Coordinates of C-alpha atoms in Angstrom, one line a residue:
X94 CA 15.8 -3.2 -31.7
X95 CA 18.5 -4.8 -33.9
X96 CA 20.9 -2.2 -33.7
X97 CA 21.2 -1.8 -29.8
X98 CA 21.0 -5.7 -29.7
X99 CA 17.3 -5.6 -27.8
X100 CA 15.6 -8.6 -29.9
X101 CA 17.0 -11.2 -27.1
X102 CA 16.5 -8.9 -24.2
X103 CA 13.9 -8.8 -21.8
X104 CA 10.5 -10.5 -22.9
X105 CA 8.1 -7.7 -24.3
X106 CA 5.0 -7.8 -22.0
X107 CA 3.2 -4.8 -24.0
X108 CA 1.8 -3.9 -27.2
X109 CA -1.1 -2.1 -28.7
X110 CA -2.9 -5.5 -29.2
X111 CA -2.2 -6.8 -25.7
X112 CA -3.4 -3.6 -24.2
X113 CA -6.4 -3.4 -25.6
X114 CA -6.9 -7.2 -24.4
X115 CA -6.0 -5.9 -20.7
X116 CA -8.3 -3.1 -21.2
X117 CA -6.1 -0.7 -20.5
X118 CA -7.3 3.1 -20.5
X119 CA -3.9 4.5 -19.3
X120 CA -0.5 3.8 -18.6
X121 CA 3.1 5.7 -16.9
X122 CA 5.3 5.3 -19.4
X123 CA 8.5 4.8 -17.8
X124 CA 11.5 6.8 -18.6
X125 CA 14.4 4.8 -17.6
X126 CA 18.4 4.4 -18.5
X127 CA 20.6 2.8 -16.4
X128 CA 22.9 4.4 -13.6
X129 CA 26.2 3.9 -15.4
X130 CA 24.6 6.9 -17.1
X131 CA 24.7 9.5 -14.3
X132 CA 27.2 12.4 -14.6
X133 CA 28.0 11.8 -17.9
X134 CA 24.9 11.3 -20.6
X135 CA 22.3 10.9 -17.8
X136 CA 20.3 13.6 -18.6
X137 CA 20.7 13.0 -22.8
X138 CA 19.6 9.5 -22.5
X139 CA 16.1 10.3 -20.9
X140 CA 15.6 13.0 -23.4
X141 CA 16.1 10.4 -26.3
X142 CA 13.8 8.3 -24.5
X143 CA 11.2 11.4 -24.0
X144 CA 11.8 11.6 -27.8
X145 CA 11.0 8.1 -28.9
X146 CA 7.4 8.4 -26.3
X147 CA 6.4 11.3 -28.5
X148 CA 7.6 10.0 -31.7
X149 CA 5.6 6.6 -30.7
X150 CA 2.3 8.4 -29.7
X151 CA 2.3 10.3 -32.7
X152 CA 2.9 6.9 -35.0
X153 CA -0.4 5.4 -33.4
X154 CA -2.2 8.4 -32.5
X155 CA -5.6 6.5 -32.6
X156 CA -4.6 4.4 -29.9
X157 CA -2.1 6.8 -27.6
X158 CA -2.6 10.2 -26.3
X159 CA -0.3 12.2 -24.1
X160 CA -1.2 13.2 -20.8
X161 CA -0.4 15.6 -18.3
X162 CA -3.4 16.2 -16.0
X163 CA -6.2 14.3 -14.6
X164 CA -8.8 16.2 -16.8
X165 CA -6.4 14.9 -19.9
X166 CA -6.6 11.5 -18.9
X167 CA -10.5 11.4 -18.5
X168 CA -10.6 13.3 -22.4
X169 CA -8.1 10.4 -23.4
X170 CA -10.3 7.9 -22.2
X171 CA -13.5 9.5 -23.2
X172 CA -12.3 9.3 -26.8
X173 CA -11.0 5.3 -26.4
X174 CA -7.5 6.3 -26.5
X175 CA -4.6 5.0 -24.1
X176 CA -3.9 7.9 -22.1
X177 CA -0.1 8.1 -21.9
X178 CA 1.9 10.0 -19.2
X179 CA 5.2 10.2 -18.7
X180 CA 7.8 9.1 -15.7
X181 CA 11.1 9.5 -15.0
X182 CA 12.3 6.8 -13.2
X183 CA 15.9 7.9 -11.5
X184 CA 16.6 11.4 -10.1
X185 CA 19.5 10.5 -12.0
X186 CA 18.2 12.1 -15.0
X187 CA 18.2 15.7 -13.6
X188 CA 21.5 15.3 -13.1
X189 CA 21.4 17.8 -9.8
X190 CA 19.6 20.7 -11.3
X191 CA 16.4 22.7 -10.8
X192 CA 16.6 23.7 -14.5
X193 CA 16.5 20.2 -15.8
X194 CA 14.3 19.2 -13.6
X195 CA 11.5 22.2 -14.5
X196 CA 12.7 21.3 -18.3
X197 CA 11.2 17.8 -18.1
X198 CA 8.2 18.9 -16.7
X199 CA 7.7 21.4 -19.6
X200 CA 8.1 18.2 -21.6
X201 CA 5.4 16.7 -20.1
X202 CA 7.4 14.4 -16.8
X203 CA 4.4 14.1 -14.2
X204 CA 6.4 11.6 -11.9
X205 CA 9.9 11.3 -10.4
X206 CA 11.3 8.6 -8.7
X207 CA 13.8 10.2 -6.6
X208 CA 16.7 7.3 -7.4
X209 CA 17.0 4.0 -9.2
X210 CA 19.0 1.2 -8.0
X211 CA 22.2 3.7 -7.4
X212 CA 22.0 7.0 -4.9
X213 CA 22.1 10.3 -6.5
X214 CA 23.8 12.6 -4.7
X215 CA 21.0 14.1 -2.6
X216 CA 19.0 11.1 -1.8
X217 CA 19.0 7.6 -0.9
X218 CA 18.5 4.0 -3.0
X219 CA 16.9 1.1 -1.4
X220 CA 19.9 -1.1 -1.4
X221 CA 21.4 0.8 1.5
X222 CA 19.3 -0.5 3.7
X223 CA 20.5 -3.7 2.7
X224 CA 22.1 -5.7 5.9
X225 CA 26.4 -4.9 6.0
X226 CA 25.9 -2.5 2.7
X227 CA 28.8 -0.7 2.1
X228 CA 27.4 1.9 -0.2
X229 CA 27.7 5.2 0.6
X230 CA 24.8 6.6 2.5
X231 CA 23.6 10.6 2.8
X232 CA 21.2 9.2 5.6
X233 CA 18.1 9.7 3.4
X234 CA 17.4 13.2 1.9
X235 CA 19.7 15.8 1.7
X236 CA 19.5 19.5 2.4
X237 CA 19.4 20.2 -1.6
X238 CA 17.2 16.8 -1.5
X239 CA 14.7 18.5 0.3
X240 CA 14.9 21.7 -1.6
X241 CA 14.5 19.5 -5.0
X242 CA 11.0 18.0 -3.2
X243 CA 9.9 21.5 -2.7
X244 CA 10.2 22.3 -6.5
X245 CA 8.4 19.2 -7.3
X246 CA 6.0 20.1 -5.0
X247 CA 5.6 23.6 -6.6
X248 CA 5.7 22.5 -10.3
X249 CA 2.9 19.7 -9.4
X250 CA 5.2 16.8 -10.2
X251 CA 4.3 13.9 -8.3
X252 CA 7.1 12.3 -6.1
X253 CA 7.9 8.9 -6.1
X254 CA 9.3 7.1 -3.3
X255 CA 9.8 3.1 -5.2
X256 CA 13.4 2.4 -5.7
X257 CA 14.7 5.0 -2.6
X258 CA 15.5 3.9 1.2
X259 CA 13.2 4.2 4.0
X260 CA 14.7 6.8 5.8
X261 CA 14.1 8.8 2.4
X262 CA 10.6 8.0 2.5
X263 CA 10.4 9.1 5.7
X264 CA 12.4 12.0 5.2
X265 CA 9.8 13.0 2.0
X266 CA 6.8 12.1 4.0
X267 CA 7.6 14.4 6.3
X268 CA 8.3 17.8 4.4
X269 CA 6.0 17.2 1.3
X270 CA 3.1 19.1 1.1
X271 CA 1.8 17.2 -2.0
X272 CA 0.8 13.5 -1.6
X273 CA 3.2 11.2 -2.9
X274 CA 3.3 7.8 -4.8
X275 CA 4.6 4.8 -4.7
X276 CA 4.7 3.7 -8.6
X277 CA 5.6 -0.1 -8.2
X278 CA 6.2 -1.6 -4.5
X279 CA 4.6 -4.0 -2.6
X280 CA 3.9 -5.3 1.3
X281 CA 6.9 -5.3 3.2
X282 CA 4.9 -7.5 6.1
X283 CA 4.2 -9.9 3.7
X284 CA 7.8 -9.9 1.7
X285 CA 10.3 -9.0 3.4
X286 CA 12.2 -7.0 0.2
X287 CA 14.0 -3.3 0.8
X288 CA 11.8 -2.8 -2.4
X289 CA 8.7 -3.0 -0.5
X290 CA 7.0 -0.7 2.0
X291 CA 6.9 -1.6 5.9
X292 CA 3.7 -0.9 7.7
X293 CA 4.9 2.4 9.6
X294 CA 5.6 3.5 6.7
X295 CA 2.3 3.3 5.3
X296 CA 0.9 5.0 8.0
X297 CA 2.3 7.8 7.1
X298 CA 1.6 7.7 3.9
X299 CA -2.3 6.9 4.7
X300 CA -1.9 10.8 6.6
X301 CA 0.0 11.9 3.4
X302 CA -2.6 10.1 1.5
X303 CA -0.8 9.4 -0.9
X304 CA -0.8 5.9 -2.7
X305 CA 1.2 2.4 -3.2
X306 CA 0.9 0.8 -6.3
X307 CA 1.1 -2.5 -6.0
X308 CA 4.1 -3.9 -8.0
X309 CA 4.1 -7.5 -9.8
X310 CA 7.4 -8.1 -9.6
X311 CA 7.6 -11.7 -8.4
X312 CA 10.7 -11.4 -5.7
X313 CA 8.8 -8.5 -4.3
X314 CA 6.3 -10.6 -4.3
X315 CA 7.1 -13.7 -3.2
X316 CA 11.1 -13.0 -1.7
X317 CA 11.4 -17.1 -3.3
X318 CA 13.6 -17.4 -6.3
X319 CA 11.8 -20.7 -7.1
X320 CA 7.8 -19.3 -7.1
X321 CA 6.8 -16.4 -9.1
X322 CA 3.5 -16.5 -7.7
X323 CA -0.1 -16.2 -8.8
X324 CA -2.4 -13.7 -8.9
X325 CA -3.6 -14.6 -5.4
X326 CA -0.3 -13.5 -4.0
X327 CA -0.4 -10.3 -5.8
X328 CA -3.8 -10.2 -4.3
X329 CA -3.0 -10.5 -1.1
X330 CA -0.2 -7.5 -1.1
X331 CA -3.2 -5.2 -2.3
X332 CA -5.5 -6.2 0.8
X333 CA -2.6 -5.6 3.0
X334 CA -1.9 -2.4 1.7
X335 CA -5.7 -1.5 1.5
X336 CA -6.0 -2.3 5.4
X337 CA -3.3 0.0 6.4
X338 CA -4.1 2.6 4.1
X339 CA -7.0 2.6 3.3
X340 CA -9.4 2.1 0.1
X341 CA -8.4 5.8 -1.4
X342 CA -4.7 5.0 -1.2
X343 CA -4.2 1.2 -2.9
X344 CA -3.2 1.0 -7.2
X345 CA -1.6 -0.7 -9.5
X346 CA 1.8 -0.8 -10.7
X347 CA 2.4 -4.2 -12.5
X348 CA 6.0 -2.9 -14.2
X349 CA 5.5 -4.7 -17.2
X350 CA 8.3 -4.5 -19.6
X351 CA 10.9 -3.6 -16.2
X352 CA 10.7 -6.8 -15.2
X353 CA 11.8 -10.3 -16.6
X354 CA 9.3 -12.8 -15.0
X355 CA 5.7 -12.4 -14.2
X356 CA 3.5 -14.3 -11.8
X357 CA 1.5 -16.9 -13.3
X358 CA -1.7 -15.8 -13.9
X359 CA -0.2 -12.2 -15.1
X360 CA 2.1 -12.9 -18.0
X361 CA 1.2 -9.4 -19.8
X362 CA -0.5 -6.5 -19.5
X363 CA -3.7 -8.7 -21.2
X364 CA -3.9 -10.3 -18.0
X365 CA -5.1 -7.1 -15.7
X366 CA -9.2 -8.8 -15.7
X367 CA -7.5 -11.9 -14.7
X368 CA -6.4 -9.2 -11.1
X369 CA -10.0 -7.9 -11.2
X370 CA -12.1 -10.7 -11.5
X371 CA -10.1 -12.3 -8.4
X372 CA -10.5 -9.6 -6.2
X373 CA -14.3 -9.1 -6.6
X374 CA -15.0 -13.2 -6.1
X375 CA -13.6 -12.5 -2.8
X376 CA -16.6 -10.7 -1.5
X377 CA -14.7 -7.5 0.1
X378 CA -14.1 -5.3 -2.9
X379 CA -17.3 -3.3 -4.9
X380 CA -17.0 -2.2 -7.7
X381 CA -16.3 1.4 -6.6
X382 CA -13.7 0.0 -4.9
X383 CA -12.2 -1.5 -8.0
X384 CA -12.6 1.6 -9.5
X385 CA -10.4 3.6 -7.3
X386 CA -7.8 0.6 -7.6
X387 CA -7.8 0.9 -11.2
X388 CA -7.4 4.5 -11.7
X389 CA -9.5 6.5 -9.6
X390 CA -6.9 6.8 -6.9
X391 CA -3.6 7.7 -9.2
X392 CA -5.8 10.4 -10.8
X393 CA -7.1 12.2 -7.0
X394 CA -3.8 11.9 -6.2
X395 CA -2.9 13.8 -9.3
X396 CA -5.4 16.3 -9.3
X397 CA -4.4 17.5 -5.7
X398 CA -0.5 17.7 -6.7
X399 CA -2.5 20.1 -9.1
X400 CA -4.0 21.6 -7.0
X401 CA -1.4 22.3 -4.5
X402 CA 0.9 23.4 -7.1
X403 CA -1.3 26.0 -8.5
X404 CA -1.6 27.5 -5.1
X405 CA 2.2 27.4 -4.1
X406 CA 3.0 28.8 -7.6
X407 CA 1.3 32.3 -6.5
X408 CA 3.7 32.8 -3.6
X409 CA 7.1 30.7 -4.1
X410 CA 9.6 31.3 -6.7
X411 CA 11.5 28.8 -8.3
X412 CA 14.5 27.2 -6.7
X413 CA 17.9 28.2 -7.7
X414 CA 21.2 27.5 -6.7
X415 CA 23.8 25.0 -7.4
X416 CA 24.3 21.3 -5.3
X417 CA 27.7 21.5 -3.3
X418 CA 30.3 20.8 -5.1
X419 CA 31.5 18.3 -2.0
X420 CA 28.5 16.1 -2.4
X421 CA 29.1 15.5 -6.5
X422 CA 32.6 15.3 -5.1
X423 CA 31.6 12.2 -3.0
X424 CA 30.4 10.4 -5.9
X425 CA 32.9 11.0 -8.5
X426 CA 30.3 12.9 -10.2
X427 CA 32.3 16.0 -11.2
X428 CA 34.9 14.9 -14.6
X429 CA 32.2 15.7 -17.1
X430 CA 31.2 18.4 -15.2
X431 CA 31.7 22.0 -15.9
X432 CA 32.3 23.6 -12.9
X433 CA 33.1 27.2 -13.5
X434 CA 30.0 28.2 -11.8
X435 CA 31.7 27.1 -8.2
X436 CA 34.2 29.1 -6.5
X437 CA 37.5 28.6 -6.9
X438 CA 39.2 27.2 -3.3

């Protein structure tokens, strides 16, 4: 912490104690580093941050246990132990390769969020849809972005559309065969943000059924600088999103510890009753209902990625091949970049 200057950073809304508080029986850990990274130490970066996850679990193995499957978060749970999983949050992090990206499965990555706030050279961010960006666009998915979806789809990694552009979404929704996840958006109807999800598009993710986990982030929340909001807001993206998509396609997805303000009411990962209790005095939710909010709805979806990919795995082969050289080219992606394997012009 003292070393990389991290004691005055963002305010810490998790810890072991505070967990335990919230009641938490499992969590995405969030794999993160930030786009100045990409073709250069992108893909180093996540692994030290893939190391420090396992070296952490390990530390406080009576509270943590890694997970990679459904079944290996209800064991978790059924022992008292947070179940941990791991996301990679940035396509970034593959830097362009199948390999990489089959490598952090093998280390356990069960999500992918296809970009961060910066394109990678296959797929679009969020901020493109931004009114008179000037960014440069690949009009959603590529052809190698699509071909990158089909891996994940055949590995059983689960695709995540927060953080990319809509015609990305779109352009996932309608090739996937796995369902897909939001990890932490909200109600575009209810705020306007590029972050969030517009109603068409969760339609289609209602057929995909898939899930949107409902994000805390106050501006997504809110779009007003001045109010952070309260847990009624937050609320209210959550019944939106439930009457679109339905009951069996609605989570959480606070991002605790991404963000740097909280609504009021949901200062800390403690504070997840605070969300529960509200939403069952309103007289619409059971408590099945709140059960599939909660976790019941991240682990289905998980289970059928499962599913799906053990099915796909007895017919396709992995993907091979290399991205075009003109589309790393595009993004000034290439100086650190051995490119040997490419034809010479």
């Amino acid at each position: 912490m003292t070393q990389y200057h991290m004691e005055n950073g963002a305010p810490s809304h998790t810890d072991i104690t505070r967990l335990r508080q919230g009641q938490v029986g499992g969590q995405f850990w969030s794999i993160y580093t930030d786009c100045e990274h990409q073709g250069k130490d992108a893909t180093i970066s996540f692994l030290e941050q893939i190391d420090l996850m396992n070296r952490i679990i390990a530390k406080y193995s009576d509270v943590f246990q890694m997970a990679t499957t459904a079944e290996e978060v209800r064991q978790a749970f059924s022992v008292k132990r947070i179940a941990s999983l791991f996301g990679v949050e940035g396509g970034q992090a593959i830097e362009s390769s199948f390999s990489i990206l089959r490598l952090f499965y093998q280390l356990g990555v069960r999500y992918m969020s296809l970009t961060h706030n910066c394109n990678t050279p296959w797929a679009d961010q969020s901020q493109v849809d931004e009114v008179n960006s000037t960014l440069i666009k690949n009009n959603g998915l590529t052809e190698f972005g699509k071909k990158i979806i089909i891996e994940m789809n055949r590995l059983g990694m689960l695709v995540d559309l927060s953080h990319v552009s809509k015609q990305t979404m779109i352009d996932v929704l309608n090739i996937t065969q796995s369902p897909v996840i939001f990890s932490h958006s909200s109600a575009y109807s209810l705020c306007n943000h590029i972050r969030n999800v517009q109603d068409d598009v969760l339609k289609l993710v209602k057929k995909n059924q898939g899930i949107v986990m409902v994000t805390f982030v106050p501006i997504f929340i809110t779009c007003n600088l001045t109010n952070v909001g309260t847990v009624v807001d937050v609320a209210a993206h959550i019944n939106h999103i439930r009457n679109i998509v339905g009951i069996d396609s609605v989570g959480l997805g606070g991002d605790y510890d991404g963000i740097w303000e909280t609504p009021n009411d949901l200062e800390d990962v403690s504070k997840y009753p605070k969300l529960i209790a509200y939403l069952l005095s309103q007289g619409n939710w059971t408590h099945d209902d709140i059960i599939k909010l909660i976790g019941g709805n991240i682990l289905r979806v998980m289970e059928k990625n499962e599913q799906i990919a053990k099915e796909l795995q007895k017919t396709m082969k992995p993907q091979e091949g290399l991205i075009d050289r003109k589309e790393l080219e595009v993004y000034n992606l290439t100086q650190c970049r051995n490119l040997d394997m490419y034809p010479t012009e």
